[in-house]
Short mmCIF file of C-alpha atoms and ligand atoms in Angstrom, two decimals:
data_model
loop_
_atom_site.label_atom_id
_atom_site.label_comp_id
_atom_site.label_asym_id
_atom_site.label_seq_id
_atom_site.Cartn_x
_atom_site.Cartn_y
_atom_site.Cartn_z
CA MET C 665 17.96 -1.03 38.61
CA ASP C 666 14.67 0.68 37.84
CA VAL C 667 11.94 -1.04 35.88
CA VAL C 668 11.85 1.51 33.08
CA ASN C 669 15.57 1.14 32.55
CA ASP C 670 15.02 -2.62 32.18
CA ILE C 671 12.27 -2.09 29.62
CA ILE C 672 14.49 0.24 27.57
CA ALA C 673 17.40 -2.23 27.71
CA TRP C 674 15.06 -5.11 26.77
CA LYS C 675 13.95 -3.35 23.62
CA ARG C 676 17.44 -2.01 22.86
CA ASP C 677 18.71 -5.60 22.86
CA GLY C 678 16.14 -6.67 20.31
CA HIS C 679 13.55 -8.41 22.50
CA GLU C 680 9.81 -8.09 22.05
CA LEU C 681 7.88 -5.95 24.52
CA ASP C 682 4.92 -7.88 25.91
CA ALA C 683 1.59 -6.28 26.85
CA ALA C 684 2.64 -5.85 30.51
CA ARG C 685 5.77 -3.89 29.59
CA MET C 686 3.89 -1.83 26.99
CA ASP C 687 1.14 -1.03 29.52
CA ALA C 688 3.73 0.00 32.12
CA PHE C 689 5.44 2.28 29.61
CA VAL C 690 2.27 4.03 28.42
CA ALA C 691 0.79 4.36 31.92
CA GLY C 692 4.08 5.80 33.22
CA VAL C 693 4.26 8.34 30.41
CA VAL C 694 0.71 9.52 31.11
CA ASP C 695 0.99 9.68 34.93
CA GLY C 696 4.33 11.46 34.65
CA SER C 697 6.34 8.81 36.49
CA ILE C 698 8.42 8.13 33.35
CA PRO C 699 10.37 11.26 32.47
CA ALA C 700 10.71 12.46 28.88
CA TYR C 701 14.32 11.32 28.60
CA GLN C 702 13.45 7.70 29.37
CA ALA C 703 10.35 7.75 27.16
CA SER C 704 12.45 9.19 24.33
CA ALA C 705 15.14 6.54 24.77
CA LEU C 706 12.53 3.79 24.51
CA LEU C 707 10.92 5.43 21.47
CA MET C 708 14.32 5.51 19.78
CA ALA C 709 14.88 1.83 20.60
CA MET C 710 11.44 1.11 19.06
CA VAL C 711 12.35 2.99 15.90
CA LEU C 712 15.76 1.32 15.55
CA ARG C 713 14.55 -2.21 16.35
CA GLY C 714 11.08 -1.82 14.82
CA LEU C 715 7.80 -2.96 16.36
CA SER C 716 6.42 -6.45 15.70
CA ASP C 717 2.74 -6.92 14.89
CA ALA C 718 2.07 -8.05 18.48
CA GLU C 719 3.87 -4.99 19.86
CA THR C 720 1.92 -2.69 17.53
CA VAL C 721 -1.40 -4.06 18.79
CA ALA C 722 -0.22 -4.01 22.43
CA LEU C 723 0.84 -0.36 22.08
CA ALA C 724 -2.51 0.57 20.52
CA ARG C 725 -4.36 -1.18 23.36
CA ALA C 726 -2.32 0.61 25.99
CA MET C 727 -2.88 3.94 24.25
CA VAL C 728 -6.65 3.45 24.01
CA ALA C 729 -6.70 2.54 27.71
CA SER C 730 -4.79 5.72 28.59
CA GLY C 731 -7.93 7.88 28.42
CA LYS C 732 -11.67 7.97 27.93
CA THR C 733 -13.42 6.16 25.12
CA LEU C 734 -16.54 7.43 23.44
CA ASP C 735 -19.53 5.14 23.25
CA LEU C 736 -21.65 5.92 20.20
CA SER C 737 -23.80 2.78 20.49
CA ALA C 738 -26.85 4.88 21.47
CA LEU C 739 -27.08 5.77 17.78
CA ARG C 740 -27.67 2.11 16.91
CA ARG C 741 -25.96 2.72 13.58
CA PRO C 742 -22.36 2.31 12.47
CA VAL C 743 -20.44 5.57 12.53
CA LEU C 744 -18.08 5.77 9.55
CA ASP C 745 -14.84 7.69 9.41
CA LYS C 746 -11.89 8.15 7.11
CA HIS C 747 -8.31 8.99 7.92
CA SER C 748 -5.76 10.49 5.56
CA SER C 749 -2.09 10.03 6.30
CA GLY C 750 -1.58 13.67 5.32
CA GLY C 751 -1.41 15.37 1.95
CA VAL C 752 -1.22 18.76 0.29
CA GLY C 753 -4.55 20.14 -0.95
CA ASP C 754 -6.38 17.19 0.61
CA LYS C 755 -9.90 18.54 1.04
CA VAL C 756 -11.53 15.13 0.57
CA THR C 757 -13.20 15.07 4.01
CA LEU C 758 -15.07 18.28 3.16
CA VAL C 759 -16.67 16.54 0.17
CA LEU C 760 -16.92 13.07 1.64
CA ALA C 761 -18.62 13.87 4.97
CA PRO C 762 -21.81 15.45 3.52
CA LEU C 763 -21.73 13.06 0.54
CA VAL C 764 -21.82 9.94 2.72
CA ALA C 765 -24.54 11.48 4.91
CA ALA C 766 -26.56 12.45 1.83
CA CYS C 767 -26.46 8.77 0.83
CA GLY C 768 -28.09 7.81 4.15
CA ALA C 769 -25.06 6.65 6.17
CA VAL C 770 -23.54 8.27 9.27
CA PHE C 771 -20.16 10.03 9.04
CA GLY C 772 -18.59 11.16 12.32
CA LYS C 773 -15.06 12.36 12.67
CA MET C 774 -12.76 13.70 15.33
CA SER C 775 -10.09 15.53 13.48
CA GLY C 776 -6.78 17.29 14.02
CA ARG C 777 -5.17 20.54 13.02
CA GLY C 778 -2.53 20.92 10.35
CA LEU C 779 1.16 21.05 11.15
CA GLY C 780 4.07 21.47 8.75
CA HIS C 781 3.42 21.41 5.01
CA THR C 782 0.03 19.65 5.17
CA GLY C 783 -3.25 21.27 6.22
CA GLY C 784 -5.77 20.08 8.77
CA THR C 785 -9.50 19.60 8.30
CA LEU C 786 -10.36 21.64 11.41
CA ASP C 787 -8.49 24.69 10.08
CA LYS C 788 -10.36 24.35 6.80
CA LEU C 789 -13.74 24.15 8.52
CA GLU C 790 -12.90 27.10 10.77
CA SER C 791 -12.29 29.24 7.68
CA ILE C 792 -16.10 29.23 7.38
CA PRO C 793 -17.23 32.09 9.67
CA GLY C 794 -18.87 30.80 12.85
CA PHE C 795 -18.16 27.09 12.24
CA ARG C 796 -17.77 25.43 15.67
CA VAL C 797 -15.39 22.50 15.86
CA ARG C 798 -15.53 22.15 19.67
CA LEU C 799 -18.77 20.34 20.40
CA PRO C 800 -19.64 18.67 23.70
CA GLN C 801 -19.97 14.92 23.37
CA GLY C 802 -23.77 14.97 23.70
CA GLU C 803 -24.09 17.52 20.93
CA PHE C 804 -21.78 15.47 18.68
CA LEU C 805 -24.04 12.48 19.18
CA ARG C 806 -27.27 14.46 18.65
CA GLN C 807 -25.92 16.01 15.47
CA LEU C 808 -25.00 12.58 14.09
CA GLU C 809 -28.53 11.42 14.89
CA ARG C 810 -30.13 14.48 13.33
CA ILE C 811 -28.18 15.04 10.12
CA GLY C 812 -25.79 12.06 9.87
CA VAL C 813 -22.63 14.16 9.80
CA ALA C 814 -20.35 15.87 12.33
CA VAL C 815 -16.66 16.73 12.23
CA VAL C 816 -15.22 18.03 15.50
CA SER C 817 -11.93 18.52 17.30
CA GLN C 818 -10.64 15.63 19.30
CA SER C 819 -11.40 15.77 23.01
CA ASP C 820 -8.32 16.13 25.23
CA ARG C 821 -9.59 13.26 27.30
CA LEU C 822 -9.23 10.70 24.49
CA VAL C 823 -5.83 9.00 24.14
CA PRO C 824 -3.77 11.42 26.26
CA ALA C 825 -0.81 9.09 25.64
CA ASP C 826 -0.78 10.06 21.97
CA ARG C 827 -0.49 13.78 22.69
CA ILE C 828 2.49 13.22 24.97
CA LEU C 829 4.21 10.61 22.81
CA TYR C 830 3.58 12.48 19.55
CA ALA C 831 5.10 15.67 20.97
CA LEU C 832 8.18 13.69 22.04
CA ARG C 833 8.44 11.86 18.71
CA ASP C 834 8.21 15.15 16.87
CA VAL C 835 11.37 16.51 18.54
CA THR C 836 13.39 13.29 18.86
CA ALA C 837 13.31 12.07 15.23
CA THR C 838 11.13 9.11 16.21
CA VAL C 839 7.99 9.71 14.14
CA GLU C 840 8.93 7.34 11.33
CA GLU C 841 8.09 3.86 12.56
CA ASP C 842 5.05 2.16 11.07
CA GLY C 843 3.98 0.47 14.31
CA LEU C 844 4.15 3.77 16.21
CA ILE C 845 2.24 5.54 13.44
CA ALA C 846 -0.42 2.83 13.16
CA ALA C 847 -0.94 2.74 16.95
CA SER C 848 -1.20 6.54 17.02
CA ILE C 849 -3.75 6.70 14.19
CA MET C 850 -5.87 3.73 15.20
CA SER C 851 -5.94 4.34 18.97
CA LYS C 852 -7.63 7.68 18.25
CA LYS C 853 -10.14 6.05 15.89
CA VAL C 854 -11.02 3.33 18.39
CA ALA C 855 -11.29 5.73 21.34
CA SER C 856 -13.54 8.11 19.42
CA GLY C 857 -16.11 5.37 18.88
CA THR C 858 -15.65 4.88 15.13
CA SER C 859 -17.29 1.69 13.83
CA ALA C 860 -15.39 1.39 10.53
CA VAL C 861 -12.64 3.37 8.83
CA VAL C 862 -11.29 3.92 5.35
CA LEU C 863 -7.63 4.75 5.55
CA ASP C 864 -6.35 6.93 2.69
CA VAL C 865 -2.59 6.40 2.59
CA LYS C 866 -0.98 9.17 0.57
CA VAL C 867 2.02 7.98 -1.43
CA GLY C 868 4.65 10.16 -3.07
CA ARG C 869 7.02 13.10 -2.74
CA GLY C 870 4.53 15.23 -0.77
CA ALA C 871 3.72 12.45 1.73
CA PHE C 872 5.76 10.76 4.43
CA VAL C 873 5.03 7.42 2.73
CA LYS C 874 7.16 7.43 -0.45
CA ASP C 875 6.28 4.06 -2.03
CA LEU C 876 3.49 1.51 -2.23
CA GLU C 877 5.34 -1.19 -0.32
CA HIS C 878 5.62 1.09 2.68
CA ALA C 879 1.96 2.14 2.29
CA ARG C 880 0.88 -1.50 2.35
CA ASP C 881 2.83 -2.18 5.55
CA LEU C 882 1.27 0.80 7.32
CA ALA C 883 -2.19 -0.19 6.11
CA ARG C 884 -1.67 -3.80 7.18
CA ARG C 885 -0.76 -2.72 10.70
CA CYS C 886 -3.77 -0.41 10.94
CA ARG C 887 -6.00 -3.28 9.83
CA LEU C 888 -4.46 -5.54 12.47
CA ILE C 889 -5.34 -3.03 15.18
CA GLY C 890 -8.80 -2.62 13.67
CA GLU C 891 -9.29 -6.41 13.82
CA ALA C 892 -8.16 -6.50 17.46
CA PHE C 893 -10.96 -4.03 18.29
CA SER C 894 -13.52 -5.41 15.78
CA ARG C 895 -13.44 -2.21 13.72
CA PRO C 896 -13.19 -2.98 9.98
CA VAL C 897 -10.53 -0.95 8.17
CA SER C 898 -10.42 -0.64 4.36
CA CYS C 899 -7.41 1.00 2.70
CA VAL C 900 -6.90 3.05 -0.42
CA TYR C 901 -3.55 4.29 -1.71
CA THR C 902 -3.62 7.63 -3.49
CA ALA C 903 -0.94 9.64 -5.30
CA MET C 904 0.67 12.59 -3.51
CA ASP C 905 3.51 13.61 -5.82
CA ALA C 906 1.52 16.69 -6.87
CA PRO C 907 -1.10 18.45 -4.72
CA LEU C 908 -4.65 17.11 -4.82
CA GLY C 909 -6.75 19.52 -6.88
CA ARG C 910 -5.63 23.09 -7.49
CA ALA C 911 -6.31 24.90 -4.21
CA VAL C 912 -4.00 24.68 -1.18
CA GLY C 913 -5.02 26.79 1.82
CA ASN C 914 -7.95 26.69 4.19
CA ARG C 915 -10.81 28.72 2.69
CA LEU C 916 -9.47 28.23 -0.83
CA GLU C 917 -9.87 24.48 -0.31
CA VAL C 918 -13.41 24.84 1.05
CA GLU C 919 -14.32 26.75 -2.12
CA GLU C 920 -12.85 23.96 -4.24
CA ALA C 921 -14.66 21.29 -2.22
CA TRP C 922 -17.89 23.20 -2.87
CA ASP C 923 -17.12 23.13 -6.61
CA VAL C 924 -16.87 19.32 -6.40
CA LEU C 925 -20.08 19.10 -4.36
CA THR C 926 -21.89 21.10 -7.01
CA GLY C 927 -20.76 18.84 -9.85
CA GLY C 928 -17.57 20.61 -10.98
CA GLY C 929 -14.08 20.92 -9.49
CA PRO C 930 -10.93 18.97 -10.23
CA ASP C 931 -11.28 15.36 -11.40
CA ASP C 932 -8.72 13.99 -8.93
CA VAL C 933 -10.54 15.36 -5.86
CA ARG C 934 -13.84 14.03 -7.19
CA GLU C 935 -12.32 10.61 -7.93
CA VAL C 936 -10.76 10.18 -4.47
CA ALA C 937 -13.97 11.35 -2.76
CA LEU C 938 -16.15 8.99 -4.81
CA THR C 939 -13.79 6.04 -4.30
CA ILE C 940 -13.76 6.49 -0.53
CA ALA C 941 -17.50 7.20 -0.39
CA ALA C 942 -18.16 3.89 -2.17
CA MET C 943 -15.84 2.04 0.24
CA LEU C 944 -17.52 3.64 3.27
CA LEU C 945 -21.04 2.93 2.03
CA ALA C 946 -20.03 -0.71 1.61
CA LEU C 947 -18.97 -0.69 5.30
CA SER C 948 -22.26 0.91 6.37
CA ASP C 949 -25.56 -0.72 7.33
CA LEU C 950 -27.17 0.15 3.99
CA GLY C 951 -26.50 -3.32 2.60
CA VAL C 952 -24.77 -2.13 -0.58
CA ASP C 953 -21.55 -3.23 -2.24
CA GLU C 954 -18.92 -0.78 -3.50
CA GLY C 955 -20.40 -0.69 -7.03
CA GLU C 956 -23.82 0.32 -5.74
CA GLY C 957 -22.19 2.68 -3.23
CA ARG C 958 -20.38 4.43 -6.06
CA ARG C 959 -23.60 4.77 -8.08
CA ARG C 960 -25.41 6.28 -5.10
CA ALA C 961 -22.55 8.69 -4.36
CA GLU C 962 -22.38 9.82 -8.00
CA ALA C 963 -26.12 10.42 -7.98
CA ALA C 964 -25.93 12.49 -4.76
CA LEU C 965 -23.27 14.72 -6.34
CA ALA C 966 -25.19 15.03 -9.60
CA ASP C 967 -28.63 15.89 -8.18
CA GLY C 968 -27.46 18.42 -5.57
CA ARG C 969 -28.21 16.37 -2.44
CA ALA C 970 -24.55 16.32 -1.34
CA ALA C 971 -24.28 20.12 -1.72
CA GLN C 972 -27.53 20.61 0.22
CA HIS C 973 -26.19 18.37 2.95
CA PHE C 974 -23.01 20.44 3.12
CA GLU C 975 -25.11 23.61 3.61
CA ARG C 976 -27.16 21.95 6.30
CA TRP C 977 -24.06 20.64 8.05
CA CYS C 978 -22.48 24.13 8.11
CA TYR C 979 -25.71 25.63 9.41
CA VAL C 980 -26.15 23.08 12.20
CA GLN C 981 -22.50 23.41 13.27
CA GLY C 982 -22.84 27.21 13.42
CA GLY C 983 -21.14 28.16 10.16
CA THR C 984 -22.31 30.83 7.73
CA TRP C 985 -21.72 29.37 4.30
CA LYS C 986 -22.18 31.80 1.44
CA PRO C 987 -20.55 30.35 -1.65
CA GLY C 988 -18.85 32.85 -3.91
CA GLU C 989 -18.84 35.57 -1.25
CA PHE C 990 -15.24 35.00 -0.34
CA HIS C 991 -12.86 37.83 -1.25
CA ARG C 992 -9.43 36.61 -2.14
CA LEU C 993 -6.40 38.35 -0.65
CA ALA C 994 -3.98 40.17 -2.94
CA GLY C 995 -2.21 37.66 -5.17
CA ARG C 996 1.34 37.25 -6.49
CA GLU C 997 1.54 35.37 -9.77
CA VAL C 998 4.18 32.83 -10.75
CA ARG C 999 4.55 32.53 -14.52
CA VAL C 1000 6.15 30.08 -16.97
CA PRO C 1001 9.81 30.93 -17.73
CA GLU C 1002 9.89 28.94 -20.99
CA ALA C 1003 7.42 26.94 -23.07
CA GLY C 1004 6.97 23.20 -22.48
CA PHE C 1005 4.87 20.67 -20.62
CA VAL C 1006 4.35 20.65 -16.87
CA ALA C 1007 6.14 17.39 -15.97
CA ALA C 1008 5.85 17.64 -12.16
CA VAL C 1009 4.42 19.89 -9.46
CA ASP C 1010 6.20 19.12 -6.21
CA ALA C 1011 3.51 18.77 -3.55
CA PHE C 1012 5.99 19.30 -0.74
CA ALA C 1013 7.16 22.63 -2.18
CA VAL C 1014 3.58 23.80 -2.83
CA GLY C 1015 2.66 22.85 0.75
CA ARG C 1016 5.65 24.80 2.06
CA ALA C 1017 4.70 27.81 -0.08
CA ALA C 1018 1.15 27.71 1.32
CA GLN C 1019 2.59 27.49 4.83
CA VAL C 1020 4.84 30.53 4.18
CA SER C 1021 1.83 32.44 2.80
CA GLY C 1022 0.21 32.04 6.25
CA ALA C 1023 -2.09 29.06 5.56
CA GLY C 1024 -0.11 26.61 7.71
CA ARG C 1025 1.71 26.35 11.02
CA ARG C 1026 5.37 25.95 11.85
CA THR C 1027 4.67 25.15 15.50
CA VAL C 1028 1.47 24.00 17.21
CA ASP C 1029 0.91 27.44 18.72
CA ASP C 1030 0.97 29.37 15.40
CA ALA C 1031 -2.27 30.92 14.14
CA VAL C 1032 -3.33 30.19 10.56
CA ASP C 1033 -4.66 32.71 8.07
CA PRO C 1034 -7.97 31.31 6.74
CA ALA C 1035 -7.72 33.16 3.42
CA ALA C 1036 -4.04 32.56 2.58
CA GLY C 1037 -2.74 29.90 0.21
CA VAL C 1038 -1.90 28.89 -3.32
CA VAL C 1039 -4.05 28.20 -6.37
CA LEU C 1040 -2.45 26.25 -9.21
CA ALA C 1041 -3.31 27.39 -12.73
CA ALA C 1042 -1.26 24.65 -14.40
CA VAL C 1043 -1.25 20.96 -13.48
CA VAL C 1044 0.85 17.96 -14.50
CA GLY C 1045 0.55 17.13 -18.19
CA GLN C 1046 -0.54 20.59 -19.28
CA GLU C 1047 1.21 22.31 -22.19
CA VAL C 1048 2.25 25.88 -21.37
CA ALA C 1049 3.71 28.81 -23.29
CA ALA C 1050 6.32 31.24 -21.96
CA GLY C 1051 4.59 33.81 -19.74
CA ASP C 1052 1.53 31.64 -18.98
CA LEU C 1053 0.29 31.57 -15.40
CA LEU C 1054 1.53 28.63 -13.31
CA ALA C 1055 0.08 29.55 -9.92
CA THR C 1056 -0.97 32.44 -7.67
CA VAL C 1057 0.00 32.91 -4.03
CA TYR C 1058 -2.51 34.73 -1.81
CA ALA C 1059 -1.19 36.32 1.37
CA ARG C 1060 -1.96 39.22 3.65
CA ASP C 1061 1.27 41.16 3.08
CA ALA C 1062 3.75 41.63 0.26
CA GLY C 1063 6.65 40.13 2.22
CA ARG C 1064 4.82 36.81 2.66
CA ARG C 1065 3.69 36.85 -0.98
CA GLU C 1066 7.28 37.26 -2.19
CA ARG C 1067 8.72 34.65 0.17
CA ALA C 1068 5.99 32.14 -0.72
CA ALA C 1069 6.42 32.81 -4.47
CA ALA C 1070 10.17 32.11 -4.11
CA VAL C 1071 9.35 28.70 -2.59
CA LEU C 1072 6.61 28.01 -5.14
CA ALA C 1073 8.44 28.76 -8.42
CA PRO C 1074 10.87 25.78 -8.21
CA ALA C 1075 7.94 23.44 -7.48
CA PHE C 1076 7.24 23.26 -11.23
CA THR C 1077 9.35 21.04 -13.50
CA LEU C 1078 8.93 21.71 -17.20
CA ALA C 1079 9.86 19.24 -19.96
CA ASP C 1080 9.93 19.23 -23.76
CA GLU C 1081 7.65 16.21 -24.01
CA ALA C 1082 4.27 15.49 -22.48
CA PRO C 1083 4.67 13.34 -19.33
CA VAL C 1084 2.68 10.20 -18.70
CA VAL C 1085 -0.02 11.18 -16.19
CA GLY C 1086 -0.79 8.33 -13.79
CA PRO C 1087 -4.06 7.64 -11.98
CA VAL C 1088 -4.72 9.27 -8.60
CA VAL C 1089 -6.01 6.05 -7.04
CA LEU C 1090 -3.00 3.70 -6.95
CA GLY C 1091 -4.68 0.70 -5.35
CA ARG C 1092 -6.87 -0.47 -2.52
CA GLU C 1093 -7.49 -3.45 -0.32
N1 URA Y 998 -0.60 10.79 12.13
C1 URA Y 998 -0.90 10.43 13.40
O1 URA Y 998 -2.01 10.62 13.86
N2 URA Y 998 0.07 9.83 14.12
C2 URA Y 998 1.32 9.60 13.65
O2 URA Y 998 2.14 9.05 14.37
C3 URA Y 998 1.62 10.01 12.34
C4 URA Y 998 0.63 10.59 11.59
#
């Protein structure tokens, strides 16, 4: 009987995998000695039986050990990061990164690309002409030292186990297990040298976490892993029934982030960015609590320092940022069929429409169109008359515009009465 078969049977029968078994599994996946069919069988056993807290931490440890780890201690300052569990229109990092740096803390992030109906920060940054997301490690460190902010693509050498396991999970219906998700998220944070993280768990129809109870479990597991590696993790739960803000699509979202940085923009984006900025500043070495952190972040938005820091960040990372010089693609409007109140805007459908317009990927190898996407004209709670504009789809050709508009139109639910509009920040701990 081979050892891997024993490990699969052990988990299948409901026993806990100890660190030795978890290490053997992860090492075998990475060195190729465990074939995909055995790895997939074990992943399915993990999903069906669930991972205990001890297994979650053991998996994270094995994943961190599967590759290189970045040592940012030469900076002699904590490097702060935030992770979002994935939302539609989530451009918070674009606001938060320069905002936190403008307040005197250090924000460093290794980020991923978008897949499916949610966008990725790297694709958004690359919609700025010239912006370089692939920086050698030394340059990443020097940039953090110089301007306190850098967002780059994750090095292939960090957590190779996650790339292999995530690709398998994606095609074997084994993504949805909180221990697997927490180990995947946190192993990358630990390996990339992050000192402290705020985890933004998106909750609602447009997110893979549908309710607060589930969000709390995921957050708890991420905190456990953080504790095991002495990396503090704070969590915030934010609503993702409707898209965040009005713009969904790479460059469209950068424009909206700029609006927030210059004191305008949608209230929900501003609120999430300020909430997380305050939490991060409280985790920094500035010696402030969240209340003082919030005051400092509000001041940096109000007096233009955050916007200036964004410009500097783009410049240093090679990007040419010229606000307002962006020419939108041809648009296809979606209008109100009958008068009423906008009761819901389905984030998942809007994300899909943006993806169809060319802003997102179906498979990892797809290219994204930096200028494509959706801009909402009406948001939840708004009263609308027949014929009013609900949203506009921007795409490079008429076929995409029509297909995306067909996905977008049913995203809007109209009602006779004004809906109760809930807060965007649902809780934190
Ligand atoms: N995001 C990750 O990085 N990993 C998961 O497993 C799920 C979401």
